[in-house]
Coordinates of C-alpha atoms in Angstrom, one line a residue:
X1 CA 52.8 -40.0 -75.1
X2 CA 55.1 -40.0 -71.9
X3 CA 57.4 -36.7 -71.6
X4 CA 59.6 -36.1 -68.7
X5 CA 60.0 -32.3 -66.8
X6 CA 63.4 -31.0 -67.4
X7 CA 64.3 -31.4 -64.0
X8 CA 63.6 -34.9 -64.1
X9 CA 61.0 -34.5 -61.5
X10 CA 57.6 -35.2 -62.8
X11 CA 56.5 -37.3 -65.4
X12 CA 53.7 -36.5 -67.8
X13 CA 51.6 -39.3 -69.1
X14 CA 49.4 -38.8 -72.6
X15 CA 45.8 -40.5 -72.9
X16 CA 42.4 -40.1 -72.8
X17 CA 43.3 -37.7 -69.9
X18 CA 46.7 -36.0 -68.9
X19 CA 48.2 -36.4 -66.1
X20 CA 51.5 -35.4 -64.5
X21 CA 52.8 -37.4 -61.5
X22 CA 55.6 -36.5 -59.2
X23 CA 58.6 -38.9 -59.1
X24 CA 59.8 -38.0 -56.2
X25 CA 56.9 -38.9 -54.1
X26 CA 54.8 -40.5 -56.6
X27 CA 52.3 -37.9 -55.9
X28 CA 49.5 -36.2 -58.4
X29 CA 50.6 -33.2 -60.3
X30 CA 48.1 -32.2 -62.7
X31 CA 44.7 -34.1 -64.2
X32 CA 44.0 -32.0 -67.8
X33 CA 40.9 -33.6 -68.6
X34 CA 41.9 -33.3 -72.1
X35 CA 43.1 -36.3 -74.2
X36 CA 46.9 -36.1 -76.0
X37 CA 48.7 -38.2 -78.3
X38 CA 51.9 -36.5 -77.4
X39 CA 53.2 -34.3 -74.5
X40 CA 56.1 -32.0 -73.8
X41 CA 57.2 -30.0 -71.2
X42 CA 58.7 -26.3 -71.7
X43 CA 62.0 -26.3 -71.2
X44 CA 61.4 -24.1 -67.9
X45 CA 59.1 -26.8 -66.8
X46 CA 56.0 -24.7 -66.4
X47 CA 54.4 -25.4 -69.4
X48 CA 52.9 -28.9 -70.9
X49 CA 51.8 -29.0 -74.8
X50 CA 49.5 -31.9 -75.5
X51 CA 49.1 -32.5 -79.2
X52 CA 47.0 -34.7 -80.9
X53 CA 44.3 -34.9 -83.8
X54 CA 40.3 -33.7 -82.7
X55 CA 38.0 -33.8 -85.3
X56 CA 40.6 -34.8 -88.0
X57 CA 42.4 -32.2 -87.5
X58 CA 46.0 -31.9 -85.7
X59 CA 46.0 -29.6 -82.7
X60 CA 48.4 -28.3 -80.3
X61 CA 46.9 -26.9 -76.9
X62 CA 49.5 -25.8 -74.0
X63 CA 48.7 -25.8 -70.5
X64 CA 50.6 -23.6 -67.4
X65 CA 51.0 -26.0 -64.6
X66 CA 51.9 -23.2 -62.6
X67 CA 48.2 -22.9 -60.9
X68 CA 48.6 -27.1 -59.9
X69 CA 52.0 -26.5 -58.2

């Protein structure tokens, strides 16, 4: 999944990893070593939710992205 930050600012990109990249300078963000199907940030921004299916079952883990600012 692809989700962009509510400022428009960062861009967070689902997969067998996560990672957010800055758009403004293209730089790295965040690396979750987790894999998502889906992404989405809070609506403050400071929050991402990967969701996804693990072990058959549908999960929803959320990450503060305050600690990789």
């Amino acid at each position: 999944g692809i989700a962009f930050s509510p400022e428009g600012d960062r861009i967070a990109l689902g997969g067998a990893s996560t990672t957010v990249v800055s758009l403004e300078d293209g730089g790295l963000v965040a690396e979750i070593p987790e894999s998502s199907q889906a992404v989405s940030f809070s609506p403050d921004g400071t929050r991402l939710a990967l969701g996804g299916a693990i072990g058959g079952n549908s999960t929803v883990r959320v990450h503060s992205l305050v600690d990789y600012d």
